[in-house]
Each structure stands twice: as structure tokens, then as C-alpha cells.
Coordinates of C-alpha atoms and ligand atoms in Angstrom, one line a residue:
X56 CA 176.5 163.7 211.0
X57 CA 179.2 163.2 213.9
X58 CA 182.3 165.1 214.4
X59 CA 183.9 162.8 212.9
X60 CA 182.6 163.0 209.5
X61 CA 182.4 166.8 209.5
X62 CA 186.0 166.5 210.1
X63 CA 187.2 163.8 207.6
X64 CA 185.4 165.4 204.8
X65 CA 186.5 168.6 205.8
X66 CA 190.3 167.1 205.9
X67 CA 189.7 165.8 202.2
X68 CA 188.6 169.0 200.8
X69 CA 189.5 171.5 202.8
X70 CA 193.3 173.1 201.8
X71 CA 195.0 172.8 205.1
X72 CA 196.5 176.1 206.4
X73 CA 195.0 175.9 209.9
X74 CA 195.6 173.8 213.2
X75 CA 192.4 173.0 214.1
X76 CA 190.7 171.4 217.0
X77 CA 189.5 167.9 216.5
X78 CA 185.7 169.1 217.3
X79 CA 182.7 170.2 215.0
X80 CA 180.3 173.0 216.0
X81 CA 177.0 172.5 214.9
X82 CA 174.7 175.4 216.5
X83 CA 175.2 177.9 219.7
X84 CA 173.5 180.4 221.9
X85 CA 174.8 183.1 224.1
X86 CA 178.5 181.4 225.7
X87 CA 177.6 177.7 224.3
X88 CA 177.9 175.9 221.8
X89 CA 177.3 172.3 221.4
X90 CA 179.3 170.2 218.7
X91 CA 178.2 167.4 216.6
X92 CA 177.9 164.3 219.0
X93 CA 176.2 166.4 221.4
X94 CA 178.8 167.6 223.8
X95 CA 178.2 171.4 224.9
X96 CA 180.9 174.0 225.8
X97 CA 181.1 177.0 227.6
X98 CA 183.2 179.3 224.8
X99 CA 185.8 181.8 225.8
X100 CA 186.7 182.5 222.0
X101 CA 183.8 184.2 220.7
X102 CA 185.4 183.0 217.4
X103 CA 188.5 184.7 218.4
X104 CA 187.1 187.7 219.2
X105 CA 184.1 188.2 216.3
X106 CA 181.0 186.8 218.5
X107 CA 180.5 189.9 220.5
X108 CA 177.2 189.1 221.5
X109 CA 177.6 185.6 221.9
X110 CA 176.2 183.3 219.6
X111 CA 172.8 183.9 217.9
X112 CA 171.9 186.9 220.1
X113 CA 168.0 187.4 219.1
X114 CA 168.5 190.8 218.2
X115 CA 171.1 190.7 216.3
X116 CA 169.5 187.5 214.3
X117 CA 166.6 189.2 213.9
X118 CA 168.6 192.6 212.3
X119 CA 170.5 190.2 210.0
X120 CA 167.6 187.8 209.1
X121 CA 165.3 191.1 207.9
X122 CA 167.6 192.5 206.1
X123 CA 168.6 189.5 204.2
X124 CA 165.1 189.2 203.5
X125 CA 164.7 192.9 201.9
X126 CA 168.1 193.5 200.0
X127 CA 171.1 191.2 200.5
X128 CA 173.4 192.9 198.6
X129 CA 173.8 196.2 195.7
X130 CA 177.3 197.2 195.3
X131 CA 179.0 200.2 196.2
X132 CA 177.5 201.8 193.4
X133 CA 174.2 203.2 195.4
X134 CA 173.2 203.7 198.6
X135 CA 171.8 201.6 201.1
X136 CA 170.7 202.5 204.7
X137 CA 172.3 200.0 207.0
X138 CA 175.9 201.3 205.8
X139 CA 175.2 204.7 206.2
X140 CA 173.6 204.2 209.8
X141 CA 176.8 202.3 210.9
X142 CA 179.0 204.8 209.3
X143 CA 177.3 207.8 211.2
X144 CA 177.3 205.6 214.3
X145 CA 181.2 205.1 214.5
X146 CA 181.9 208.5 213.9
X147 CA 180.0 210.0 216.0
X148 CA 181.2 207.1 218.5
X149 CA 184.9 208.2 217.9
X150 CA 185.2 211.3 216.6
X151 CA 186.7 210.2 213.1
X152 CA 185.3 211.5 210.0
X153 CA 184.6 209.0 207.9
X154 CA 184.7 205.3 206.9
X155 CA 185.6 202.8 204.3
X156 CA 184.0 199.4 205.0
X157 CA 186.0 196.0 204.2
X158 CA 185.5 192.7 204.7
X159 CA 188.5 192.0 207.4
X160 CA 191.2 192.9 209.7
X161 CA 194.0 192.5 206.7
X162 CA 191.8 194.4 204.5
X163 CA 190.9 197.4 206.7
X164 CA 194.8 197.6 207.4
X165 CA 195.3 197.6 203.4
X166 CA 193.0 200.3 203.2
X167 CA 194.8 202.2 206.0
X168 CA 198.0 202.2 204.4
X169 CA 196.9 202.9 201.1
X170 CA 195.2 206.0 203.2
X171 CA 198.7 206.7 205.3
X172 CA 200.3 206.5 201.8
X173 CA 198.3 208.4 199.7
X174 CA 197.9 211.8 202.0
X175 CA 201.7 211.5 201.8
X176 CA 201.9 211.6 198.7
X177 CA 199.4 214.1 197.9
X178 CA 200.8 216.3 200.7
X179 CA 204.6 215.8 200.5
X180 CA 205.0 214.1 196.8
X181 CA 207.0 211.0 195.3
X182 CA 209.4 209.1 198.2
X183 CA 207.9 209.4 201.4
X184 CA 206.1 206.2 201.7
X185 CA 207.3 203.9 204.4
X186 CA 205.3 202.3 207.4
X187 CA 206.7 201.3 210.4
X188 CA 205.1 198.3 212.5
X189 CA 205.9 197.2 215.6
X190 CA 208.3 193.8 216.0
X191 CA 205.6 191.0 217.2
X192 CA 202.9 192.5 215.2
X193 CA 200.5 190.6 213.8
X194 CA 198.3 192.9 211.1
X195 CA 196.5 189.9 208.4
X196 CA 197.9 187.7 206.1
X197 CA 197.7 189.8 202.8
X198 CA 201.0 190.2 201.4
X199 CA 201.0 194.3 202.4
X200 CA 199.6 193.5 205.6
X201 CA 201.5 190.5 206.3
X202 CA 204.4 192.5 205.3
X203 CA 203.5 195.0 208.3
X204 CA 203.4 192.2 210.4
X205 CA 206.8 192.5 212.3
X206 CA 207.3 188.4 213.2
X207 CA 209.7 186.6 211.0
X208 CA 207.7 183.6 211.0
X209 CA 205.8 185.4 208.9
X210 CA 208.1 186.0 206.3
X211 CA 209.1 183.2 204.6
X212 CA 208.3 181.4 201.5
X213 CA 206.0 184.2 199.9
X214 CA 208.6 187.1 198.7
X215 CA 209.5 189.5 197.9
X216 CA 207.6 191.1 200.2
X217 CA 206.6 194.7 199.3
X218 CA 209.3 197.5 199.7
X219 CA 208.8 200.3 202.0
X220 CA 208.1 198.9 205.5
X221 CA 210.5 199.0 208.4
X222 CA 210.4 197.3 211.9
X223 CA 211.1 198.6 215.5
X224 CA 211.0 196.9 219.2
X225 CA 207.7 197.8 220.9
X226 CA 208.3 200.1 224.1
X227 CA 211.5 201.2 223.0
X228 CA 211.8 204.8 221.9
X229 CA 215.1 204.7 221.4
X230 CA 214.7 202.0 218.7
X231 CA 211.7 203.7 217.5
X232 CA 214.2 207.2 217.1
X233 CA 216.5 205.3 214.5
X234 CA 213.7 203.3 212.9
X235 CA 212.1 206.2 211.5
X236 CA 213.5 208.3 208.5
X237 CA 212.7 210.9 206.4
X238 CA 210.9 208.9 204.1
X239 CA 208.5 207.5 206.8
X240 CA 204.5 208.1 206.3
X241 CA 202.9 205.9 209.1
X242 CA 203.7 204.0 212.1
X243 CA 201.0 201.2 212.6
X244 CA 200.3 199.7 216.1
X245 CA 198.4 197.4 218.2
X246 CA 197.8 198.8 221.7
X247 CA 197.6 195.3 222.9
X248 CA 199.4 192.7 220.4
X249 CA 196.8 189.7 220.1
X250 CA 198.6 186.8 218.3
X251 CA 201.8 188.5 219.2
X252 CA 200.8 186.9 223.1
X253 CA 198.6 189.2 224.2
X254 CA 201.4 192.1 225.1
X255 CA 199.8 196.0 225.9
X256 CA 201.8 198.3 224.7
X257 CA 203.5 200.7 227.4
X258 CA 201.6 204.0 227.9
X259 CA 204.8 206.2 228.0
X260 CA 205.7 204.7 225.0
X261 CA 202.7 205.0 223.1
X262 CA 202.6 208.5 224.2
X263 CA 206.1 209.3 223.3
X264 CA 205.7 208.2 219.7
X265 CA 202.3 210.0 219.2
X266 CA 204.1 213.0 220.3
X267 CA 207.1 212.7 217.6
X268 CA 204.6 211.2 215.2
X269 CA 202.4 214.7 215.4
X270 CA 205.7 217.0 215.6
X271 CA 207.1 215.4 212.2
X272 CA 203.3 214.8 210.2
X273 CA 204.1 210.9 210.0
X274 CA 200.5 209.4 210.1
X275 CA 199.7 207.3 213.3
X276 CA 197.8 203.7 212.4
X277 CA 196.4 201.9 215.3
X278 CA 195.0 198.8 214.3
X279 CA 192.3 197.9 216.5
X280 CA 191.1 194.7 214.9
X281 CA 191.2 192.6 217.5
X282 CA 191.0 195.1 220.6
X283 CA 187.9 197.3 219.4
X284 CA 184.4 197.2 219.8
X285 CA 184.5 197.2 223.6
X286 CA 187.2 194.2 224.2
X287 CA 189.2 195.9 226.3
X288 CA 186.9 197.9 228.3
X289 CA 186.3 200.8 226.3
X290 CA 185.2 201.5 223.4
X291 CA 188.4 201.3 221.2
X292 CA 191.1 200.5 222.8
X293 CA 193.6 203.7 222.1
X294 CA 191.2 205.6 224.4
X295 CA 193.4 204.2 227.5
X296 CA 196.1 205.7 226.2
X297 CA 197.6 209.0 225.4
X298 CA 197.5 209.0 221.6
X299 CA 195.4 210.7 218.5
X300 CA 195.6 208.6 215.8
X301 CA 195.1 209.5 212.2
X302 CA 193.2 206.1 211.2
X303 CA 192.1 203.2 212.7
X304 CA 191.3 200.0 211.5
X305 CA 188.4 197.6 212.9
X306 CA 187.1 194.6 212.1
X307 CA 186.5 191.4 214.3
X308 CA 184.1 192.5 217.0
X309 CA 182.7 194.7 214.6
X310 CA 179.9 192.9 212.6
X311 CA 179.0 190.1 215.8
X312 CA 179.8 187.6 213.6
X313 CA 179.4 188.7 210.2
X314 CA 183.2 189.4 208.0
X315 CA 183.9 193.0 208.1
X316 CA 186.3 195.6 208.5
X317 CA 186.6 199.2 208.8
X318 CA 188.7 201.9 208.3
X319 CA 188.4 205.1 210.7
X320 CA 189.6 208.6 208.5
X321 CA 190.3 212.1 210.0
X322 CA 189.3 214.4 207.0
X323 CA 193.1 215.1 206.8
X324 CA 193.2 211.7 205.1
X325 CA 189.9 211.0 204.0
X326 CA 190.4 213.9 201.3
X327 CA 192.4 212.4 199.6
X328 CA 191.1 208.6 199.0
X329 CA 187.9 210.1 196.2
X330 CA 186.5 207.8 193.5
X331 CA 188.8 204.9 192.1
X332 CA 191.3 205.3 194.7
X333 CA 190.0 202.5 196.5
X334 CA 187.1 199.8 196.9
X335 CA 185.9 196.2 197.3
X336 CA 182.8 194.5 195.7
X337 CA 181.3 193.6 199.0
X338 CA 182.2 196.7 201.1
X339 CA 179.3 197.8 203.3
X340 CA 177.2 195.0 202.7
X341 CA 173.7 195.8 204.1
X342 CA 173.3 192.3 205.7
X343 CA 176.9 192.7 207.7
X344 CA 176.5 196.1 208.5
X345 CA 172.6 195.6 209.8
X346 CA 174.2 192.7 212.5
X347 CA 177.2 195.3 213.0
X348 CA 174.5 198.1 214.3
X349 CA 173.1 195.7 216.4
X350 CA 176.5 195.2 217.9
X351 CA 177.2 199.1 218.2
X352 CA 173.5 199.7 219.5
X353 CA 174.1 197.3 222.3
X354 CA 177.7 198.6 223.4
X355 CA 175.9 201.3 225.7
X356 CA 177.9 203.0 228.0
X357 CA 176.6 200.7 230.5
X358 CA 177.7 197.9 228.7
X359 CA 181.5 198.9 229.0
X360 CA 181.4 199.0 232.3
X361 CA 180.6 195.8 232.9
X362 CA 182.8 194.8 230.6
X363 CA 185.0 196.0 232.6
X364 CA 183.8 194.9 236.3
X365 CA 183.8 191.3 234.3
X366 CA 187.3 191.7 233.2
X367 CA 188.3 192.9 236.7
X368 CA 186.5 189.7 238.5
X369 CA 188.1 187.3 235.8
X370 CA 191.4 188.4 235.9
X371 CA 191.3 188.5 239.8
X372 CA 190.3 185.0 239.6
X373 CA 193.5 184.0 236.9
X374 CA 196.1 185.5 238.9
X375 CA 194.8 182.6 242.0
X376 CA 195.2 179.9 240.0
X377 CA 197.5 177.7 240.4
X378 CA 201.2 177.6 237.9
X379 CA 199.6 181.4 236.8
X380 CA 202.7 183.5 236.7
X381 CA 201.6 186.2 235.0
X382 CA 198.1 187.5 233.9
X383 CA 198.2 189.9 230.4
X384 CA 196.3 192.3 228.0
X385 CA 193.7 194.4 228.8
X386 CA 190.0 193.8 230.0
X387 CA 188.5 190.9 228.5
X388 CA 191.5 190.5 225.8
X389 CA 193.3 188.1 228.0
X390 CA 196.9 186.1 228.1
X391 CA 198.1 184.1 230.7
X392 CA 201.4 183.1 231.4
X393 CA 202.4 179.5 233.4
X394 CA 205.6 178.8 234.8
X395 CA 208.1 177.0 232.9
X396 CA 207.0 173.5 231.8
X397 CA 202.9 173.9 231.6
X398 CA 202.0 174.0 228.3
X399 CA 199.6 176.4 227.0
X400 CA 198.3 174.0 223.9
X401 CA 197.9 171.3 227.1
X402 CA 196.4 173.0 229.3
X403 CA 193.5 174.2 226.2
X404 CA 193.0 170.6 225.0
X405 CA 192.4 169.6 228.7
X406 CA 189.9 172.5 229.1
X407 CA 188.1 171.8 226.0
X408 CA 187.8 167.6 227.0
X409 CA 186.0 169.3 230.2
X410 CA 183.5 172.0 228.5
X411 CA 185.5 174.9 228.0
X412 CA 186.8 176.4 224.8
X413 CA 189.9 178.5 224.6
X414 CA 192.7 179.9 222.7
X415 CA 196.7 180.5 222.7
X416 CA 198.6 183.3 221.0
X417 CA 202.7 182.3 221.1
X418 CA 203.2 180.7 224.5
X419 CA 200.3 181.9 226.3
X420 CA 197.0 180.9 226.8
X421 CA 194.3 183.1 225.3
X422 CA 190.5 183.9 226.6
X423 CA 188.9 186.7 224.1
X424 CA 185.0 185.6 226.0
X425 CA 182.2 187.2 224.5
X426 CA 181.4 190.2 226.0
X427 CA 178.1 189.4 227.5
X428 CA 179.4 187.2 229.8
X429 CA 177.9 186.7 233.1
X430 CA 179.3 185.8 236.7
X431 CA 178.5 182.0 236.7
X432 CA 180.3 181.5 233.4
X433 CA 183.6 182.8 234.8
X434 CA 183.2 181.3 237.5
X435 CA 182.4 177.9 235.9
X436 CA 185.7 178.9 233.4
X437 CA 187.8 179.3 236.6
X438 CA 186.4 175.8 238.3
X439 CA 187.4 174.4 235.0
X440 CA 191.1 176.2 234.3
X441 CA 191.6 175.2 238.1
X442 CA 190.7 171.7 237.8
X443 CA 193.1 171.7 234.9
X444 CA 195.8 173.2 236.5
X445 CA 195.3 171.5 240.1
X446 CA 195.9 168.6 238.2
X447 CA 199.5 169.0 236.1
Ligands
PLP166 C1 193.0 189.2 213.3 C2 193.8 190.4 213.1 C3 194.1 190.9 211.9 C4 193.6 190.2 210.6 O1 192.2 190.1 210.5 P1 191.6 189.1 209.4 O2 190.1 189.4 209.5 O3 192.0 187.8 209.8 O4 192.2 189.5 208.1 C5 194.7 192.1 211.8 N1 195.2 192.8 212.9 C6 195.0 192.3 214.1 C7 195.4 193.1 215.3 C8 194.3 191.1 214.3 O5 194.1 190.6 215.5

């Protein structure tokens, strides 16, 4: 088939709730990926930030294949060995306690503020149940989590939207001060906001509010969806920043490529979510979760560190180009800002008629690479973005 018939039968059954690019992907490996008339790409999306590894790393295919071959699938009512092995590996990666396993970002935030909500309860009783989220948010398209999500584009058309959420300005404590009330149970944050345009969250800010947060028992919720699992340079991204959270939520990077998500517990909260509180049919899925401890066994130590030397070389590289104005996010969780007049969507379509996939978020351009990356493909990236650019 060509791209164009993927595409026109896609358009005639497909409901249409995304903007897509007019191109068809047929198979990848490592950064590329070739569509269906042939043409290959260097890919600086990793499927916005799921393809850790790249496409098809061997490993990781291998893991997956095997264990689709043995047991594919049980339900949460026995035990299986990948889920437990991934379980054990994140805490003992982070610290937290334990883990309830999703199947996305918007679910594992569900399942965090069921969490926030119900140690509240159980600790403080009836009334005390509201989240605040951060304006520019973005936390899933659920109506809870899309709720949370602090951008009123978001909140049209599908209302009423739940009760019990409130919104403040990110990096002002002020605002944060009158936002929260008595009957507050959880603040929810991204330490860099993705679709929000790739915005880090000031450090004196984050550590401000995880110092009231502790003083008054209001349960801290960093979402790390889109900057865990090494995107950012370590391992989750709240490490860089002065703040203990209470529960995290995962998901993207997570599985390499497989749907998951993840929710991070202290005890504190984990006590209270028991049997029937809370679960989904294909939770912990054996086949996900043996692709997601691929990913985890490959995020060495090592591997973050060049994460982060790549980050470092690419960003370097941004800032030089030409119409860059301002270079955002953190490590390889990048946004770039043009000056006034370049358009982001522009400059991506001309990028991808040239070999080179990337992504926007708001006004920005958006690079979320896999992070195996190498040298020559940021450097081919860069030849590419400045051609681009050189040329407008
Ligand atoms: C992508 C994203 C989500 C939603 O994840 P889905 O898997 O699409 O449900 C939630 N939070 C953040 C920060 C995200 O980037």
C-alpha cells in the first residue's frame, strides 16, 4: 500500500480527533523510520516520548516477543512474574513503596488522585478532597484528569466537569497561598509542562510548595508521564528539584512502546487503596511490563549520563541556530522558541519534507528524541533544523 491509501482509509474510518501528518509509517529501527512510499526519517518523537529505546530495539523485541509467546495476558487476579519484577525494580529505583500499574498517563493520574483522595479521607474524613493543578497543565484526557488539566481549551463542550479541583499560576507562590484551602488534599505537577510548551517549573517554587505541602499534610502529585524514565536526564524528573512527593505517576517512556502507566505510592498512601478500591482489567500486563523491564534494565546509571552529555551537545547546537530565541525544558525534553513570525507547525512540515520528524507543544517546537541517540543523528537533526531555518 502507499501513504496514500493508508491515509484515505484511515480518514473513512478512523473518528477524527487528531491533526495528523499527511505520512504513513510502516516499520523502524533505532532513530528511523521509513513510511509507506519508501521515504526514511530520522525521528525526534520517539512517539512523543514512548520509544525509549528507539524503534524495535532487539532486546526489548526479544523480551516482548517471549513473553507473548508464554502467557499474554491473566488478569489481576493472580500473579505473574514480569509485573512483579518491574514493580520491585521501580521501587527500589525511587524509593516509593509500591505500585499500581495502568495502561496510560490519564489513567495513572486517575489512580493518583483516587490515592491523594482516599488517604484523605481515611485520615481526615468527609470534605477535604480538592486537587490543585497547575494553569498550563496538561494531565490526559479522562474527564478527572482532563479536569486537572489547568488550560481552558480544555474545558469546553464535555461538562460538568467534576467538582473539587482548583487552579493556580505555576511559579507563583503567592497565587499558590490563596489557591489552597482547608479542604485541599493534593497539588499535582509537572516539573517540566510538555504540551503546556515545554515550561520547567522554577526550583524555588517547587521547593516552596513542597515545604507548605508537607507542613499542612496536603499530598504532593508529580506527574511524570511525559518527563520520567530518563527524559530529562535523570531518572525521574523531580530528582532535580527540591521536593518529596507522595505519588507519582508514569507512563510514556515507561513500557518502550507498549501502553502503560504507573502509579508510585509511599506506604502513607498505599495503605489505604486495599482490594476493590481500585483496578483495571489489563493492569500489569505481562507482555507490557516484560518490554517495560527491558527499558528499566537498560537505563543504567551510565545511560543517564549520556543522556545527559547528549542533551547538553543538542541544546548547545539549538541555541546557534538561526531565528532560535529561546531554547526550553530539560535534557532531552526539548522546546524551542523562534522569534516573532516563524512558525513552529512550518518550520516541522519543512523538516519532515527533508527527513526529520518533530513535534510542537503550543507555540513551540518540540524534540522528545529517543534516548539512544547518537552524535551523528544530532548533528544530522541540526544540518536539517538549520537548513530549515537558513531558509525562512
Ligand atoms: C501525555 C501526558 C498525559 C496523558 O497520557 P496518556 O497516555 O495520553 O493518557 C498525562 N500527563 C502528562 C504530563 C503527559 O505528558
Amino acid at each position: 500500500m502507499t501513504n496514500q491509501q493508508i491515509i484515505e482509509r484511515d480518514n473513512a474510518h478512523v473518528a477524527h480527533t487528531y491533526g495528523r501528518n499527511q505520512i504513513a509509517l510502516e516499520q523502524g529501527k533505532g532513530m528511523h523510520v521509513t513510511d509507506f512510499d519508501g521515504k526514511e526519517y530520522l525521528d525526534f518523537t520517539s512517539g512523543i516520548g514512548v520509544n525509549s529505546l528507539g524503534y524495535c530495539d532487539p532486546d526489548w523485541v526479544a523480551a516482548v516477543s517471549e513473553q507473548a509467546g508464554r502467557l499474554q495476558h491473566t488478569s489481576n487476579l493472580y500473579y505473574t512474574d514480569p509485573c512483579g519484577q518491574l514493580a520491585e525494580t521501580l521501587c527500589k529505583r525511587t524509593g516509593f513503596d509500591k505500585v499500581f500499574f495502568a495502561n496510560s498517563g490519564a489513567e495513572a493520574n486517575e489512580g493518583s488522585m483516587k490515592a491523594a483522595r482516599k488517604y484523605s479521607f481515611d485520615t481526615y474524613g468527609e470534605g477535604r478532597y480538592q486537587v490543585v493543578s497547575l494553569v498550563n497543565s496538561f494531565h490526559g484526557r479522562t474527564l478527572a484528569s482532563l479536569t486537572a488539566t489547568g488550560q481552558e481549551v480544555f474545558h469546553h463542550y464535555f461538562g460538568p466537569f467534576n467538582e473539587g479541583f482548583a487552579y493556580t499560576p505555576a511559579n507563583d507562590y503567592e497565587a499558590f497561598l490563596k489557591t489552597v484551602t482547608p479542604a485541599t488534599c493534593a497539588v499535582i505537577m509537572e516539573m517540566v509542562q510538555g504540551e503546556g510548551g515545554v515550561c520547567a517549573l522554577d526550583k524555588d517554587y517547587v521547593s516552596k510548595v513542597n515545604a507548605y505541602c508537607h507542613e499542612h499534610d496536603i499530598l504532593i502529585i508529580v506527574d511524570e508521564v511525559q518527563t520520567g524514565i530518563g527524559r530529562t536526564g535523570t531518572f525521574l524528573a523531580y530528582e532535580q528539584f527540591d521536593v518529596q512527593p507522595d505519588v507519582v505517576s508514569l507512563a510514556k517512556g515507561l513500557g518502550g512502546g507498549l501502553p502503560i502507566g504507573a502509579v508510585l505510592m509511599s506506604e502513607k498512601v498505599a495503605k489505604g487503596m486495599g482490594p476493590g478500591t481500585h483496578g483495571t482489567t489489563f493492569g500489569g500486563n505481562p507482555v507490557v511490563c516484560a518490554g517495560a523491564n527491558v527499558v528499566m534494565k537498560k537505563l543504567t546509571d551510565e545511560m543517564l549520563a549520556d543522556v545527559r552529555a547528549k542533551a547538553a551537545a543538542l541544546r548547545a547546537g539549538l541555541a546557534k541556530l538561526p531565528h532560535v530565541q529561546e531554547v526550553s525544558g530539560l535534557g532531552l525534553m526539548v522546546g524551542i522558541a523562534f522569534e516573532e513570525g516563524i512558525s513552529a507547525k512550518e518550520v516541522l512540515t519543512a523538516c519532515q519534507n527533508k527527513g526529520l520528524l518533530c513535534l510542537t507543544a503550543k507555540t513551540r517546537l518540540r524534540l522528545l528524541p529517543p534516548l539512544v541517540l547518537t552524535n551523528e543523528d544530532i548533528e544530522k537533526a541540526l544540518n536539517i533544523l538549520n537548513e530549515v531555518l537558513s531558509a525562512l
